[in-house]
CSV table of C-alpha atoms in Angstrom, one decimal:
chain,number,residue,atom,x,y,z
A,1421,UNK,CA,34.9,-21.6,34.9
A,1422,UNK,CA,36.2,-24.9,36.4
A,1423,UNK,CA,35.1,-28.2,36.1
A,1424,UNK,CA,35.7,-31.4,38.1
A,1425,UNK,CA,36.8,-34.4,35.7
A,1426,UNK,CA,36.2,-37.9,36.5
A,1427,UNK,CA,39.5,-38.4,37.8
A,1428,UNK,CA,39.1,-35.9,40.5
A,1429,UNK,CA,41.2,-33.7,38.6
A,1430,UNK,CA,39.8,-29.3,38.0
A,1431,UNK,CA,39.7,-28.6,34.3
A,1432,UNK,CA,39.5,-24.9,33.8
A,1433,UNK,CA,38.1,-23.0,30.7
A,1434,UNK,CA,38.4,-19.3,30.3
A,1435,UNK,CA,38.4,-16.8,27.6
A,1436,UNK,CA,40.7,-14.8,26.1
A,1437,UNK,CA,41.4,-11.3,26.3
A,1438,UNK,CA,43.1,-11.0,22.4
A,1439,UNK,CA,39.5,-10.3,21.1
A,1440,UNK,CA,39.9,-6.7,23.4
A,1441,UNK,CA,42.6,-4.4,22.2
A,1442,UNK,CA,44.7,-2.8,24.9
A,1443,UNK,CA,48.4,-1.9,25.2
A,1444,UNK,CA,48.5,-0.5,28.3
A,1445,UNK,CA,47.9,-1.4,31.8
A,1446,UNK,CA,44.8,1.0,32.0
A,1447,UNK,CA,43.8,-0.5,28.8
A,1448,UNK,CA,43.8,-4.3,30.4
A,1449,UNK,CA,41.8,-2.9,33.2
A,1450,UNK,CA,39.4,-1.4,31.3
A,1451,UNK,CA,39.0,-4.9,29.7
A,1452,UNK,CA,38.1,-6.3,32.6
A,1453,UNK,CA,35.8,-3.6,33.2
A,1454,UNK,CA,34.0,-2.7,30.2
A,1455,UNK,CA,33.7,-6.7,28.7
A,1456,UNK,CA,35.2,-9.1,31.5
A,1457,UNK,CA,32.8,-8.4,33.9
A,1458,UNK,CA,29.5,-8.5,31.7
A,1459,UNK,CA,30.3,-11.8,30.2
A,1460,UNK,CA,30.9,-13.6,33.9
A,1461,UNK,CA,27.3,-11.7,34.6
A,1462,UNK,CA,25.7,-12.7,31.8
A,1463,UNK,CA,26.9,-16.6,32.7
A,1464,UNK,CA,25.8,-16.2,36.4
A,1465,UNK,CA,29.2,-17.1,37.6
A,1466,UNK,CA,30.6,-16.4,40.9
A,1467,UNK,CA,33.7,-16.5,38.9
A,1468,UNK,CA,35.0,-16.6,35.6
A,1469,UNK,CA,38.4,-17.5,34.1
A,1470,UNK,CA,40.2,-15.3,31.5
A,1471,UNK,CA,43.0,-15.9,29.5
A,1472,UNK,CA,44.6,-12.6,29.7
A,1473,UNK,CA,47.1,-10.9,26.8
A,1474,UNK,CA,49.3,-8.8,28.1
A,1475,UNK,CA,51.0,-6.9,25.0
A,1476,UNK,CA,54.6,-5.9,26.0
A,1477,UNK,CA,54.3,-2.2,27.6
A,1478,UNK,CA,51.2,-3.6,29.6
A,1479,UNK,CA,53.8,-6.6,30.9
A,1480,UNK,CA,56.3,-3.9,31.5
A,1481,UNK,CA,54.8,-1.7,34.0
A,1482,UNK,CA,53.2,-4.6,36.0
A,1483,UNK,CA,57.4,-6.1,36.5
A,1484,UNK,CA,58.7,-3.0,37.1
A,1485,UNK,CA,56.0,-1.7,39.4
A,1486,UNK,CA,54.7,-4.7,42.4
A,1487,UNK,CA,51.9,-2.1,43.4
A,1488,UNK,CA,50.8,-2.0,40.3
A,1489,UNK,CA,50.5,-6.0,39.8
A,1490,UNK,CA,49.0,-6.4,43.6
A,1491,UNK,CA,46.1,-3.9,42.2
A,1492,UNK,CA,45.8,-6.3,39.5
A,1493,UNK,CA,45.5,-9.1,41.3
A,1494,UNK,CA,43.2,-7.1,43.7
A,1495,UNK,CA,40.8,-6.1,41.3
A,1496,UNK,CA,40.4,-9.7,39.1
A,1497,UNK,CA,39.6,-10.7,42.4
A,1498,UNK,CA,37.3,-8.0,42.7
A,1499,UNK,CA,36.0,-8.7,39.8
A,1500,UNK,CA,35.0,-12.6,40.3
A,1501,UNK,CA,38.3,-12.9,37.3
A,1502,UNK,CA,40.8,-15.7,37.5
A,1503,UNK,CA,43.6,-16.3,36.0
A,1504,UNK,CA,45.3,-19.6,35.1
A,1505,UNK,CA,46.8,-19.1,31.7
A,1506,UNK,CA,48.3,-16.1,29.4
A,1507,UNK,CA,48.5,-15.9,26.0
A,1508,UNK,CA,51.8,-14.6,24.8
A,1509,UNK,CA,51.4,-15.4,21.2
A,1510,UNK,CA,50.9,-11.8,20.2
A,1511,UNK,CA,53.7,-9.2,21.4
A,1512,UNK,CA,52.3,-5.7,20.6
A,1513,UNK,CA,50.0,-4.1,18.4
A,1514,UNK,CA,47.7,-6.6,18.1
A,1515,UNK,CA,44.6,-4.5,18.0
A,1516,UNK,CA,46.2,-2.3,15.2
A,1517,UNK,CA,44.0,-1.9,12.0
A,1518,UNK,CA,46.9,-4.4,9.8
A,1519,UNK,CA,48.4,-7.2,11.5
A,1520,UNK,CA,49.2,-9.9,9.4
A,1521,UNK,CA,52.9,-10.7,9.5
A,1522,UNK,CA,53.7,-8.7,12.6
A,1523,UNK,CA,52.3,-10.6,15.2
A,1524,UNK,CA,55.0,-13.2,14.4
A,1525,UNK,CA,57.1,-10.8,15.5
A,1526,UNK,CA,59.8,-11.1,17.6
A,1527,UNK,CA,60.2,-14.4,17.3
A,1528,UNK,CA,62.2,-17.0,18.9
A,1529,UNK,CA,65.5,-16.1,17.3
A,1530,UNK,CA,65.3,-12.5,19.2
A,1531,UNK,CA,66.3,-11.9,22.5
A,1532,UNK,CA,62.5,-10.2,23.3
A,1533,UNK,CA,60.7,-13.0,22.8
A,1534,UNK,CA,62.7,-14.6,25.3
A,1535,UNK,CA,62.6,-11.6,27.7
A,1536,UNK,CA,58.9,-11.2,27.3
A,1537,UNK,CA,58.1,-14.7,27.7
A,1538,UNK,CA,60.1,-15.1,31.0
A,1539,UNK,CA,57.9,-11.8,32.4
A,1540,UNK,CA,55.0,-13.1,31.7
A,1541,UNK,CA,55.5,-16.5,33.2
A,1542,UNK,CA,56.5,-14.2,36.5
A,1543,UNK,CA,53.2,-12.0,36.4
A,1544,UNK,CA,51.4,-15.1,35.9
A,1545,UNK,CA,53.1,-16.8,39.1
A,1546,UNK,CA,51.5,-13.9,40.8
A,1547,UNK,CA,48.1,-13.7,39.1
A,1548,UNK,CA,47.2,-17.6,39.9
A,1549,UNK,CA,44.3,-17.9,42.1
A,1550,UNK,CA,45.5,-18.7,46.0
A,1551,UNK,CA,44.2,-22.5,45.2
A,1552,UNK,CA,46.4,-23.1,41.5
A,1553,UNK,CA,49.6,-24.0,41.5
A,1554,UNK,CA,49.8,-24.1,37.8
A,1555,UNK,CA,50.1,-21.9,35.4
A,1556,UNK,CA,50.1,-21.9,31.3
A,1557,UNK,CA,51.5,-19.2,28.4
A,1558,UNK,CA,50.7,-20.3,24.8
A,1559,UNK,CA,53.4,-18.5,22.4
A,1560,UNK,CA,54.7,-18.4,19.0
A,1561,UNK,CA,55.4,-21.8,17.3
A,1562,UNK,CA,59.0,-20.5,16.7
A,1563,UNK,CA,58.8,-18.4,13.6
A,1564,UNK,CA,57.2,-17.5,10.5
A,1565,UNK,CA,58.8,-19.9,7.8
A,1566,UNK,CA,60.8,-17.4,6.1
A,1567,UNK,CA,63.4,-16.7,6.6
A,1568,UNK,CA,63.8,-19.1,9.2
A,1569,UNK,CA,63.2,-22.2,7.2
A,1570,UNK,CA,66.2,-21.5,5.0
A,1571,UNK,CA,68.6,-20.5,8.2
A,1572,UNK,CA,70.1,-23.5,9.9
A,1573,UNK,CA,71.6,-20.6,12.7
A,1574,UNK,CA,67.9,-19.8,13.0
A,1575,UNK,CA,67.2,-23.1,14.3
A,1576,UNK,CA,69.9,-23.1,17.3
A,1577,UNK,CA,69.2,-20.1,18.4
A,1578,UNK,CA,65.8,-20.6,19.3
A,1579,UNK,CA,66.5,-24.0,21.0
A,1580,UNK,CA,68.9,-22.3,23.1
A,1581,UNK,CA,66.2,-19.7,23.9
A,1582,UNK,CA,63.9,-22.6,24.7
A,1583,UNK,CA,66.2,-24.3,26.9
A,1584,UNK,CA,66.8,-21.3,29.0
A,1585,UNK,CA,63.0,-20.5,29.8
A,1586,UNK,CA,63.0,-23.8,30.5
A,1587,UNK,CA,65.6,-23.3,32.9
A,1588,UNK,CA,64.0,-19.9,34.4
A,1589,UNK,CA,60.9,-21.5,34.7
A,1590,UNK,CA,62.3,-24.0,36.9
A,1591,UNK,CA,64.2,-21.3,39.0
A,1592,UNK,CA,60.5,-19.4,39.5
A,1593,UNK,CA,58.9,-22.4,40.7
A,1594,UNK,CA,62.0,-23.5,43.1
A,1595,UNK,CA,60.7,-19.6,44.3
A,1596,UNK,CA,57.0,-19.2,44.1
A,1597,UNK,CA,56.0,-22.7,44.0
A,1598,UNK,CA,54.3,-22.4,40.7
A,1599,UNK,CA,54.7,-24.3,38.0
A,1600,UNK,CA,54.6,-22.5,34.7
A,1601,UNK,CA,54.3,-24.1,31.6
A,1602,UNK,CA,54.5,-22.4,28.1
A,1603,UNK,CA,53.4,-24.4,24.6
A,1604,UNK,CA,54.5,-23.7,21.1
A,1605,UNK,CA,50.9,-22.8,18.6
A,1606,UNK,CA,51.3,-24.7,15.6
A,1607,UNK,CA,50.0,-22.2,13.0
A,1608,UNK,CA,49.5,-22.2,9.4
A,1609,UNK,CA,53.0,-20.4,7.6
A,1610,UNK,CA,54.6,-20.6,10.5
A,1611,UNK,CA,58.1,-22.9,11.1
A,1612,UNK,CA,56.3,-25.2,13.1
A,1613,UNK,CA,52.7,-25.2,11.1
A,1614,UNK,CA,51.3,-28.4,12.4
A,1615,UNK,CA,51.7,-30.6,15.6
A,1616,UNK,CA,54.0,-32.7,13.8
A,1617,UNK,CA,55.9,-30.2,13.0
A,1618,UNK,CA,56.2,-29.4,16.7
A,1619,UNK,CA,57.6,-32.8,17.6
A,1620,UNK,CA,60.9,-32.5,16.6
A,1621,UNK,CA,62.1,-29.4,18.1
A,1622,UNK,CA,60.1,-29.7,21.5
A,1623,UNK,CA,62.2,-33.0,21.8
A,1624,UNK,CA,65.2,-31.8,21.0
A,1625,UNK,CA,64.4,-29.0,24.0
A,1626,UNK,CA,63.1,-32.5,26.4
A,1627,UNK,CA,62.0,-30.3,29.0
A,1628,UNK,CA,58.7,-30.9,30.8
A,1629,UNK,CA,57.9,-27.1,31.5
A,1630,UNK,CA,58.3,-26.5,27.7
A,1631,UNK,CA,55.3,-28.3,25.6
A,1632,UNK,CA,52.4,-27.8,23.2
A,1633,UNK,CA,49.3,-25.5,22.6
A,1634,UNK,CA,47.0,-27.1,20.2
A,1635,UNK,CA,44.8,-24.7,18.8
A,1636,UNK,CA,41.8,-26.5,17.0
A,1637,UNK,CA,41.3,-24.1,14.5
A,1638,UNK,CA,44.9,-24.3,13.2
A,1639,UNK,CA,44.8,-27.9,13.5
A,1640,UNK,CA,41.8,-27.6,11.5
A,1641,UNK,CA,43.3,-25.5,9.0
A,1642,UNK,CA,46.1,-27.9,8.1
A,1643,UNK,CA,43.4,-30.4,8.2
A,1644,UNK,CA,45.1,-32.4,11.0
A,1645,UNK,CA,43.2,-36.2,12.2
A,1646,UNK,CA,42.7,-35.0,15.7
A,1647,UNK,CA,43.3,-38.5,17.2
A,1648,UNK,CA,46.1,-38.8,14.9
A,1649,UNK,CA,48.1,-35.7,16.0
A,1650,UNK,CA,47.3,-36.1,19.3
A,1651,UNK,CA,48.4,-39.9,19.5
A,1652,UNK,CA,51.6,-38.6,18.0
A,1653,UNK,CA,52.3,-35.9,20.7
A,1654,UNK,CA,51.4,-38.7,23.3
A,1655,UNK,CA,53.5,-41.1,22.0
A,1656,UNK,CA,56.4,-38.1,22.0
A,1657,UNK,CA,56.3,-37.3,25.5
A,1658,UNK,CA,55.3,-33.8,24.1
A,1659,UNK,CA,53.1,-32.2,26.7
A,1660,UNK,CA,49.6,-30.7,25.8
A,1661,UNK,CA,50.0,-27.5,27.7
A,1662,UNK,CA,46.8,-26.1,26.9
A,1663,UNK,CA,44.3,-25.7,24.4
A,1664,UNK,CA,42.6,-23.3,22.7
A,1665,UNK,CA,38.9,-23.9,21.4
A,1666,UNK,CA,38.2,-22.3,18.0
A,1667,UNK,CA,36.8,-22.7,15.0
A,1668,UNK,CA,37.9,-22.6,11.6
A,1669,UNK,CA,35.9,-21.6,7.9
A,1670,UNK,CA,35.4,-24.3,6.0
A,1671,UNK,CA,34.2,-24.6,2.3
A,1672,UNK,CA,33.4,-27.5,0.6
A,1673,UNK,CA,32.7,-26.7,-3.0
A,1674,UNK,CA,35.6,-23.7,-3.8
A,1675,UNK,CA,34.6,-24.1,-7.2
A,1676,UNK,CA,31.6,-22.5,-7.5
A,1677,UNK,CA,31.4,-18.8,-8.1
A,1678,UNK,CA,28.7,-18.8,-4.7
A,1679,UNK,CA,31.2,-20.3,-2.5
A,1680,UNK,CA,34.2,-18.0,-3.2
A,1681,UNK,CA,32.3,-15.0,-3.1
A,1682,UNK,CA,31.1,-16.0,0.5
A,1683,UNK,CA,34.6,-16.5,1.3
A,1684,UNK,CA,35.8,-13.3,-0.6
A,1685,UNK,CA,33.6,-11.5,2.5
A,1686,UNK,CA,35.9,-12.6,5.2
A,1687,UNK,CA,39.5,-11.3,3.4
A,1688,UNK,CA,40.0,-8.1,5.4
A,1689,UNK,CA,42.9,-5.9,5.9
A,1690,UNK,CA,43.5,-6.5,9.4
A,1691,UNK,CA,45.1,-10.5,10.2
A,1692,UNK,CA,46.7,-13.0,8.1
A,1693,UNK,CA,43.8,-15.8,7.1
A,1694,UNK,CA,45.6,-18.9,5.5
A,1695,UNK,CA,44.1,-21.0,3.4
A,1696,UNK,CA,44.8,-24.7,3.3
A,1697,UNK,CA,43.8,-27.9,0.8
A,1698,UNK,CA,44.0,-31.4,1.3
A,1699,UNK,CA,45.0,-33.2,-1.8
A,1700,UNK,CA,46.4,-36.0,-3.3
A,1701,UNK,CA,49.6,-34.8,-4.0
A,1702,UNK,CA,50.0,-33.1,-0.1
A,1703,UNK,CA,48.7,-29.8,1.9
A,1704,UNK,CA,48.6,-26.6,-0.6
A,1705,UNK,CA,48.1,-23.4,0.8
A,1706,UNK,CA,48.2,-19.8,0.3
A,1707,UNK,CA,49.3,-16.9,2.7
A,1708,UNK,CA,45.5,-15.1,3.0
A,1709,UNK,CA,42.3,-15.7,1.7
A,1710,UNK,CA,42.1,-13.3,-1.1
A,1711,UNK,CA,45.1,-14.7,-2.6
A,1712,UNK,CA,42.8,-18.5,-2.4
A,1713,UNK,CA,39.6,-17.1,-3.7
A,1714,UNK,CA,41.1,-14.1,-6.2
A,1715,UNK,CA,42.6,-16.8,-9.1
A,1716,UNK,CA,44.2,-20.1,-9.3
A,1717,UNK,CA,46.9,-20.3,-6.7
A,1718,UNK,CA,44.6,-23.1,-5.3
A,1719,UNK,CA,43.8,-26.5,-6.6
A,1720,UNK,CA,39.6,-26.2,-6.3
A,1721,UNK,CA,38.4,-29.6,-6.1
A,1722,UNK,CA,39.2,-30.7,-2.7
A,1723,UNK,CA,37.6,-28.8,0.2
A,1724,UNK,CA,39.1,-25.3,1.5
A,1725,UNK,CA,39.7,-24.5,5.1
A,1726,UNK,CA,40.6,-21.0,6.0
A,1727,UNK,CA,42.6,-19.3,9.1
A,1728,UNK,CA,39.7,-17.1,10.4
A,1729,UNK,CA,38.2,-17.8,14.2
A,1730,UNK,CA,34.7,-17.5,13.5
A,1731,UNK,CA,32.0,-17.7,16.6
A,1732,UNK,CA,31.7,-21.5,17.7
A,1733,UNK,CA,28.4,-21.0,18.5
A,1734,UNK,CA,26.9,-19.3,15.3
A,1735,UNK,CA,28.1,-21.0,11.9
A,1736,UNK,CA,28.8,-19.1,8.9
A,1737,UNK,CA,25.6,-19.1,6.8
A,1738,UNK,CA,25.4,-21.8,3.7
A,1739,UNK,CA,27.1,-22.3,1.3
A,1740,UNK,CA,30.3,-22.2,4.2
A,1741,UNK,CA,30.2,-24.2,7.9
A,1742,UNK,CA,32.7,-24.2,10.1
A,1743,UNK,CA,35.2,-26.8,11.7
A,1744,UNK,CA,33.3,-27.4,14.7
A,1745,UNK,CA,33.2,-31.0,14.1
A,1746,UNK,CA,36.9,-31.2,14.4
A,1747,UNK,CA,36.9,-29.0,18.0
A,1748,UNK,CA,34.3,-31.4,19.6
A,1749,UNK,CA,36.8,-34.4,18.2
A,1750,UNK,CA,39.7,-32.7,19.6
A,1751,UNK,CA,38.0,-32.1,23.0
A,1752,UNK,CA,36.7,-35.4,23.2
A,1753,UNK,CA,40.5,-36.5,23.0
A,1754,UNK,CA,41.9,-34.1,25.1
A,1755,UNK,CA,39.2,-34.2,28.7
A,1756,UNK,CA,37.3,-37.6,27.4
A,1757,UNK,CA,39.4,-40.5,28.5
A,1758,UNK,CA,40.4,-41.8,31.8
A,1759,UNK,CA,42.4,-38.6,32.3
A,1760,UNK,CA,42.4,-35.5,30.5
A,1761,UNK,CA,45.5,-34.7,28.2
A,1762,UNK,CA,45.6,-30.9,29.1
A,1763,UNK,CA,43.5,-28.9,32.0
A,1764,UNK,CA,43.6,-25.4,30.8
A,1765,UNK,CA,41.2,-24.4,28.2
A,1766,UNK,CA,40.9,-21.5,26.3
A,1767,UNK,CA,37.8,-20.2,23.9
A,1768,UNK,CA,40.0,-17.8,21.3
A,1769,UNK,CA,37.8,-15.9,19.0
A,1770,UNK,CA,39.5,-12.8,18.5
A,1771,UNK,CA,38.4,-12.0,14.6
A,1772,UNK,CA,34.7,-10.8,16.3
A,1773,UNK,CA,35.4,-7.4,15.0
A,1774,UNK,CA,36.6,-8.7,11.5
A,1775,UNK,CA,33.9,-10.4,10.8
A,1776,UNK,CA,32.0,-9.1,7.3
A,1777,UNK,CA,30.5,-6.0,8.4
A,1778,UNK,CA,26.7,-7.6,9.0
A,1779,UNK,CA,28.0,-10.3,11.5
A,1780,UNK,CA,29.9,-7.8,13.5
A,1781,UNK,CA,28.6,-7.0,16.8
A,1782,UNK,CA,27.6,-3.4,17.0
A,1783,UNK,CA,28.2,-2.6,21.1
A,1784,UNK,CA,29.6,-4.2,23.6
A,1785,UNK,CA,26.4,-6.2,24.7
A,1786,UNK,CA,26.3,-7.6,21.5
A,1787,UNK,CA,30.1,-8.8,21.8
A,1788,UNK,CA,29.8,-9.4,25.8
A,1789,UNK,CA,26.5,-12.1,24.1
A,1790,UNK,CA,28.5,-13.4,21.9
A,1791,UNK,CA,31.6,-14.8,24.1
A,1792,UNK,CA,29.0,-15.6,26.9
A,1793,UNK,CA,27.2,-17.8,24.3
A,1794,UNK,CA,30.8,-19.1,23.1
A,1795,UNK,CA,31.7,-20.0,26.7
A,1796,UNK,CA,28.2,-21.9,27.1
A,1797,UNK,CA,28.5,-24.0,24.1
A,1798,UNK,CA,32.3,-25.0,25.3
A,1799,UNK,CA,30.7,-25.7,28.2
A,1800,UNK,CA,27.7,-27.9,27.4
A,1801,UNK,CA,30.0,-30.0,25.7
A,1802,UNK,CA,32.0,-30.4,28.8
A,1803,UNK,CA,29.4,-31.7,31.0
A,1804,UNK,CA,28.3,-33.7,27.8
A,1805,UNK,CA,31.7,-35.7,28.0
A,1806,UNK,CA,31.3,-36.5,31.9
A,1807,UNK,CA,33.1,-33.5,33.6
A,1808,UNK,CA,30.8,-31.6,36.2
A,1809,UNK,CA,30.4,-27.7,36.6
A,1810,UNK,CA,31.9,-26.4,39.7
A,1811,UNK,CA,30.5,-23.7,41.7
């Protein structure tokens, strides 16, 4: 979906394709098949933008085989599917039935990351619609903390493999003439957790091809001002890349027996779900949401915000909401002004099948409903903020 912003400038929103698992090539086009497809339908769009995963062995056989990524391309096209932005946050085996730690892995100490980042910044050169020149890949902020955090080696490493994607990424555009941009996720337990955190080491890289992805329910999470975080990243230079619109659980009362019991319903096996307080004395935080709401790692009597992307549209029944507030906030920041901040937006719920068994949808009409109603709210608040719909 694109939308023209007051400026004259083409805002685009999309999806992502996290909340589908698939390995495989076939798997990817069965996405755009199967779920893809219905949900630009259902929106009566001509076209619909996607932010496609591409786990490694998908990424694989579309570099090593150009017949395979021209059907690709052929068939998105096909399929009224555009592509302006990847997500390469999440490497392989994200669909798996336990997560948790391992989609932080490899990270940016190893040379995969590297290697896989720099193939998907060349498959998206190739996916972009004949009208976009640019291009964005959100990715892992880095590391998880540990052992990182404790490994000043760890550190230099990953700023040398920063500086040379930077470096490919301007070789591929001096070739293609697209400009491809990829933007560290802050995310709770990671080395860079918040956008603060993302400050230092994205000026120490100072390149303009290697920025930010602010992710509102992480910033949420960390229970991040969103003027405040992005004034800082302004006042940086540090480039908003893109953005991905989600939403975070929020409880308000931990204390009562009510409230962590609703909470204790949306621990699963399958991802991490960090859980974060505001007090006094700092941020306090826990790894996953049944260590929070199984004993006292917590402090109670502040607020708790939890690492789950719940449907923007639908918020968790009472006594829990969500941290929609801080998404429309964020929004209003990044496309509001004279100029918006970032021009590639991505909706990223990809927890709709780990959702407490009631709230799950059932088939893929229910789930194709879902994102379609996701994608409408993003988009009401769009138009609400002065941007108009394109056809």
């Amino acid at each position: 979906m694109r939308f023209r912003h007051p400026d004259g400038s083409t805002v685009h929103l999309a999806y992502c394709t996290n909340v589908h698992p698939a390995e495989t090539l076939d798997g990817v086009r069965a996405q755009l098949r199967d779920h893809c497809e219905p949900v630009r339908r259902r929106l009566g769009r001509d076209r619909l933008g996607i932010g496609l995963w591409l786990a490694r062995d998908a990424a694989r056989t579309l570099i090593n085989d150009p017949a395979e990524l021209r059907a690709l391309r052929s068939e998105l096209d096909s399929r009224g599917l555009e592509v302006v932005t990847l997500n390469g946050f999440p490497y392989e085996g994200f669909g798996a039935y336990e997560v948790k730690y391992r989609v932080y892995r490899p990270d940016w100490t190893e040379p995969d990351r590297l290697a896989h980042t720099t193939d998907l910044a060349r498959l998206l050169a190739a996916l972009l619609p004949d009208d976009a020149t640019e291009g964005t890949i959100s990715t892992l902020p880095l590391a998880w903390r540990t052992p990182y955090d404790s490994d000043a080696e760890a550190a230099r490493t990953a700023r040398s493999a920063l500086t040379t994607l930077a470096q490919r990424l301007d070789a591929l555009a001096e070739t293609t003439g697209s400009s491809i941009r990829v933007g560290l996720e802050p995310e709770p337990g990671c080395t860079v957790e918040t956008t603060a955190d993302a400050i230092a080491p994205l000026t120490e890289v100072g390149h303009e091809r290697i920025g930010i992805c602010v992710d509102t329910c992480h910033l949420a999470t960390s229970f991040e001002d969103p003027a405040t975080a992005l004034d800082a990243l302004s006042g940086a230079g540090v480039r908003i890349v893109k953005s991905q619109l989600s939403a975070a659980l929020h409880a308000e009362h931990p204390h009562l027996p009510e409230v962590r019991a609703a909470l204790g319903a949306f621990a699963e096996p399958r991802f991490l779900h960090q859980t974060r307080t505001s007090t006094a004395a700092g941020l306090r935080g826990t790894d996953d949401l049944d260590e929070a709401v199984a004993g006292r790692a917590l402090p109670d009597s502040t607020p708790w915000r939890a690492h789950f992307h719940v449907p923007l549209h639908v918020p968790p029944a009472p006594p829990l909401t969500s941290t929609l507030p801080v998404l429309r906030d964020t929004l209003a920041r990044l496309v509001g002004g004279p100029a918006p901040l970032t021009r590639h937006l991505e909706v990223e719920t990809y927890t709709w099948q780990a959702l407490p068994a009631e709230l799950r949808p059932r088939t893929r009409t229910q789930l194709a409903d879902g994102i379609a109603a996701e994608l409408t709210l993003a988009r009401d608040l769009l138009v609400d903020l002065g941007l108009k719909e394109l056809p």
